[in-house]
Amino acid sequence: MKRLIVVAMLTLGAIALPATATAAPARTNLFIAHLVGDQETPPNDSLAQGQVIMHLNADGTVSYKLIVANITNVIMAHIHVAPRGVAGPIRQWLYPVSGPPPQLRPGRTDGILGSKPAMRT
């Protein structure tokens, strides 16, 4: 199964490359994306970076953790569903976890920006 999930942040973005893991007895899908500014649409020269780790669970829920470094004044993070280089519609909010409106996290952020144990897609 091949999928692309674009994760967009104010100054970060990336394509999630799927990897598959097997757990007995169910199969679990794991998506990991390294986030850097030049993968955003349009690209930017931000020094911020991050990683999002998502699990597509057997029951159809998604669990995720969004980890960032060297980013300042974050206001939002979300997933776009679109081909590379296209800012498609927002499919899922990651920060703030509850979705809009955007929420300023002032100053520099290093560490977990958002996480959710399981959510319906």
PDB file of C-alpha atoms in Angstrom:
ATOM      1  CA  MET A   1       0.000   0.000   0.000  1.00  0.00           C
ATOM      2  CA  LYS A   2       1.495   3.296  -1.064  1.00  0.00           C
ATOM      3  CA  ARG A   3       0.263   6.605   0.229  1.00  0.00           C
ATOM      4  CA  LEU A   4       1.538  10.127   0.487  1.00  0.00           C
ATOM      5  CA  ILE A   5       0.612  12.288   3.399  1.00  0.00           C
ATOM      6  CA  VAL A   6       1.823  15.840   3.359  1.00  0.00           C
ATOM      7  CA  VAL A   7       2.346  17.378   6.769  1.00  0.00           C
ATOM      8  CA  ALA A   8       2.344  21.154   6.691  1.00  0.00           C
ATOM      9  CA  MET A   9       3.387  23.498   9.464  1.00  0.00           C
ATOM     10  CA  LEU A  10       3.813  27.242   9.475  1.00  0.00           C
ATOM     11  CA  THR A  11       7.462  26.897   8.502  1.00  0.00           C
ATOM     12  CA  LEU A  12       7.777  23.155   8.066  1.00  0.00           C
ATOM     13  CA  GLY A  13       6.397  20.502   5.770  1.00  0.00           C
ATOM     14  CA  ALA A  14       7.177  17.083   4.416  1.00  0.00           C
ATOM     15  CA  ILE A  15       5.987  14.034   2.580  1.00  0.00           C
ATOM     16  CA  ALA A  16       5.314  11.058   4.800  1.00  0.00           C
ATOM     17  CA  LEU A  17       6.859   7.943   3.394  1.00  0.00           C
ATOM     18  CA  PRO A  18       4.968   4.838   4.441  1.00  0.00           C
ATOM     19  CA  ALA A  19       6.612   1.890   6.114  1.00  0.00           C
ATOM     20  CA  THR A  20       4.736  -1.205   7.110  1.00  0.00           C
ATOM     21  CA  ALA A  21       5.153  -3.064  10.362  1.00  0.00           C
ATOM     22  CA  THR A  22       3.522  -6.347  11.290  1.00  0.00           C
ATOM     23  CA  ALA A  23       2.034  -6.942  14.707  1.00  0.00           C
ATOM     24  CA  ALA A  24       0.423 -10.226  15.649  1.00  0.00           C
ATOM     25  CA  PRO A  25      -2.300 -10.808  14.763  1.00  0.00           C
ATOM     26  CA  ALA A  26      -3.216  -7.487  13.082  1.00  0.00           C
ATOM     27  CA  ARG A  27      -1.186  -5.463  10.587  1.00  0.00           C
ATOM     28  CA  THR A  28      -0.236  -1.919  11.589  1.00  0.00           C
ATOM     29  CA  ASN A  29       0.876   0.801   9.195  1.00  0.00           C
ATOM     30  CA  LEU A  30       3.569   3.237  10.284  1.00  0.00           C
ATOM     31  CA  PHE A  31       4.152   6.598   8.612  1.00  0.00           C
ATOM     32  CA  ILE A  32       7.218   8.693   9.444  1.00  0.00           C
ATOM     33  CA  ALA A  33       8.083  12.081   7.960  1.00  0.00           C
ATOM     34  CA  HIS A  34      11.128  14.250   8.583  1.00  0.00           C
ATOM     35  CA  LEU A  35      10.035  17.880   8.449  1.00  0.00           C
ATOM     36  CA  VAL A  36      12.176  20.632   6.934  1.00  0.00           C
ATOM     37  CA  GLY A  37      11.354  24.003   5.399  1.00  0.00           C
ATOM     38  CA  ASP A  38      12.387  23.183   1.838  1.00  0.00           C
ATOM     39  CA  GLN A  39       9.636  20.539   1.683  1.00  0.00           C
ATOM     40  CA  GLU A  40       6.939  23.091   2.482  1.00  0.00           C
ATOM     41  CA  THR A  41       4.759  24.480  -0.318  1.00  0.00           C
ATOM     42  CA  PRO A  42       6.232  26.899  -1.268  1.00  0.00           C
ATOM     43  CA  PRO A  43       9.710  25.964   0.025  1.00  0.00           C
ATOM     44  CA  ASN A  44      11.360  28.178   2.645  1.00  0.00           C
ATOM     45  CA  ASP A  45      14.782  28.484   4.275  1.00  0.00           C
ATOM     46  CA  SER A  46      13.698  27.856   7.877  1.00  0.00           C
ATOM     47  CA  LEU A  47      16.256  26.223  10.185  1.00  0.00           C
ATOM     48  CA  ALA A  48      13.421  24.525  12.068  1.00  0.00           C
ATOM     49  CA  GLN A  49      12.919  20.804  11.672  1.00  0.00           C
ATOM     50  CA  GLY A  50      10.797  18.032  13.063  1.00  0.00           C
ATOM     51  CA  GLN A  51       9.413  14.559  12.731  1.00  0.00           C
ATOM     52  CA  VAL A  52       5.904  13.173  12.760  1.00  0.00           C
ATOM     53  CA  ILE A  53       5.281   9.525  13.562  1.00  0.00           C
ATOM     54  CA  MET A  54       1.822   8.174  12.741  1.00  0.00           C
ATOM     55  CA  HIS A  55       0.330   4.724  13.223  1.00  0.00           C
ATOM     56  CA  LEU A  56      -2.703   3.620  11.222  1.00  0.00           C
ATOM     57  CA  ASN A  57      -4.264   1.178  13.657  1.00  0.00           C
ATOM     58  CA  ALA A  58      -6.221  -1.944  12.697  1.00  0.00           C
ATOM     59  CA  ASP A  59      -9.472  -0.383  13.985  1.00  0.00           C
ATOM     60  CA  GLY A  60      -9.152   2.568  11.572  1.00  0.00           C
ATOM     61  CA  THR A  61      -7.880   5.081  14.138  1.00  0.00           C
ATOM     62  CA  VAL A  62      -4.635   7.019  13.819  1.00  0.00           C
ATOM     63  CA  SER A  63      -2.179   7.704  16.651  1.00  0.00           C
ATOM     64  CA  TYR A  64       0.550  10.317  16.228  1.00  0.00           C
ATOM     65  CA  LYS A  65       3.380  12.246  17.840  1.00  0.00           C
ATOM     66  CA  LEU A  66       4.757  15.481  16.365  1.00  0.00           C
ATOM     67  CA  ILE A  67       8.272  16.407  17.528  1.00  0.00           C
ATOM     68  CA  VAL A  68       9.910  19.706  16.534  1.00  0.00           C
ATOM     69  CA  ALA A  69      13.210  21.512  17.057  1.00  0.00           C
ATOM     70  CA  ASN A  70      14.379  25.089  16.582  1.00  0.00           C
ATOM     71  CA  ILE A  71      11.001  26.466  15.565  1.00  0.00           C
ATOM     72  CA  THR A  72       9.690  29.773  16.876  1.00  0.00           C
ATOM     73  CA  ASN A  73       6.174  31.137  17.217  1.00  0.00           C
ATOM     74  CA  VAL A  74       4.359  28.035  15.983  1.00  0.00           C
ATOM     75  CA  ILE A  75       0.696  28.647  15.212  1.00  0.00           C
ATOM     76  CA  MET A  76      -0.432  25.434  13.525  1.00  0.00           C
ATOM     77  CA  ALA A  77       0.456  22.032  12.126  1.00  0.00           C
ATOM     78  CA  HIS A  78      -1.780  19.913   9.940  1.00  0.00           C
ATOM     79  CA  ILE A  79      -1.871  17.269   7.224  1.00  0.00           C
ATOM     80  CA  HIS A  80      -2.643  18.129   3.627  1.00  0.00           C
ATOM     81  CA  VAL A  81      -3.640  15.441   1.159  1.00  0.00           C
ATOM     82  CA  ALA A  82      -2.067  16.370  -2.171  1.00  0.00           C
ATOM     83  CA  PRO A  83       0.722  15.484  -4.581  1.00  0.00           C
ATOM     84  CA  ARG A  84       4.224  16.765  -3.809  1.00  0.00           C
ATOM     85  CA  GLY A  85       4.504  20.514  -4.365  1.00  0.00           C
ATOM     86  CA  VAL A  86       0.757  21.152  -4.036  1.00  0.00           C
ATOM     87  CA  ALA A  87      -0.874  22.608  -0.908  1.00  0.00           C
ATOM     88  CA  GLY A  88      -4.056  20.554  -0.952  1.00  0.00           C
ATOM     89  CA  PRO A  89      -6.958  20.678   1.489  1.00  0.00           C
ATOM     90  CA  ILE A  90      -6.328  20.131   5.200  1.00  0.00           C
ATOM     91  CA  ARG A  91      -7.260  16.584   6.199  1.00  0.00           C
ATOM     92  CA  GLN A  92      -6.228  16.509   9.871  1.00  0.00           C
ATOM     93  CA  TRP A  93      -5.047  19.040  12.461  1.00  0.00           C
ATOM     94  CA  LEU A  94      -1.993  18.110  14.555  1.00  0.00           C
ATOM     95  CA  TYR A  95      -1.528  21.410  16.431  1.00  0.00           C
ATOM     96  CA  PRO A  96      -3.601  22.663  18.014  1.00  0.00           C
ATOM     97  CA  VAL A  97      -4.901  19.130  18.548  1.00  0.00           C
ATOM     98  CA  SER A  98      -8.516  20.333  18.588  1.00  0.00           C
ATOM     99  CA  GLY A  99      -8.100  22.129  15.251  1.00  0.00           C
ATOM    100  CA  PRO A 100      -8.788  25.729  14.299  1.00  0.00           C
ATOM    101  CA  PRO A 101      -8.423  28.454  15.224  1.00  0.00           C
ATOM    102  CA  PRO A 102      -4.613  28.498  15.089  1.00  0.00           C
ATOM    103  CA  GLN A 103      -2.983  28.921  18.508  1.00  0.00           C
ATOM    104  CA  LEU A 104       0.283  30.830  18.976  1.00  0.00           C
ATOM    105  CA  ARG A 105       2.954  28.994  20.957  1.00  0.00           C
ATOM    106  CA  PRO A 106       5.291  31.936  21.562  1.00  0.00           C
ATOM    107  CA  GLY A 107       9.052  31.658  21.557  1.00  0.00           C
ATOM    108  CA  ARG A 108      11.190  28.690  20.607  1.00  0.00           C
ATOM    109  CA  THR A 109       9.750  25.173  20.756  1.00  0.00           C
ATOM    110  CA  ASP A 110      11.867  22.029  21.046  1.00  0.00           C
ATOM    111  CA  GLY A 111      10.201  18.706  21.824  1.00  0.00           C
ATOM    112  CA  ILE A 112       6.696  17.325  21.489  1.00  0.00           C
ATOM    113  CA  LEU A 113       4.380  19.863  19.874  1.00  0.00           C
ATOM    114  CA  GLY A 114       1.347  17.594  19.648  1.00  0.00           C
ATOM    115  CA  SER A 115       0.253  14.006  20.141  1.00  0.00           C
ATOM    116  CA  LYS A 116      -2.942  12.027  20.222  1.00  0.00           C
ATOM    117  CA  PRO A 117      -3.387   8.398  21.251  1.00  0.00           C
ATOM    118  CA  ALA A 118      -6.075   7.479  18.694  1.00  0.00           C
ATOM    119  CA  MET A 119      -8.357   9.477  16.416  1.00  0.00           C
ATOM    120  CA  ARG A 120     -10.813   8.548  13.683  1.00  0.00           C
ATOM    121  CA  THR A 121      -9.739   9.580  10.191  1.00  0.00           C
TER     122      THR A 121
END
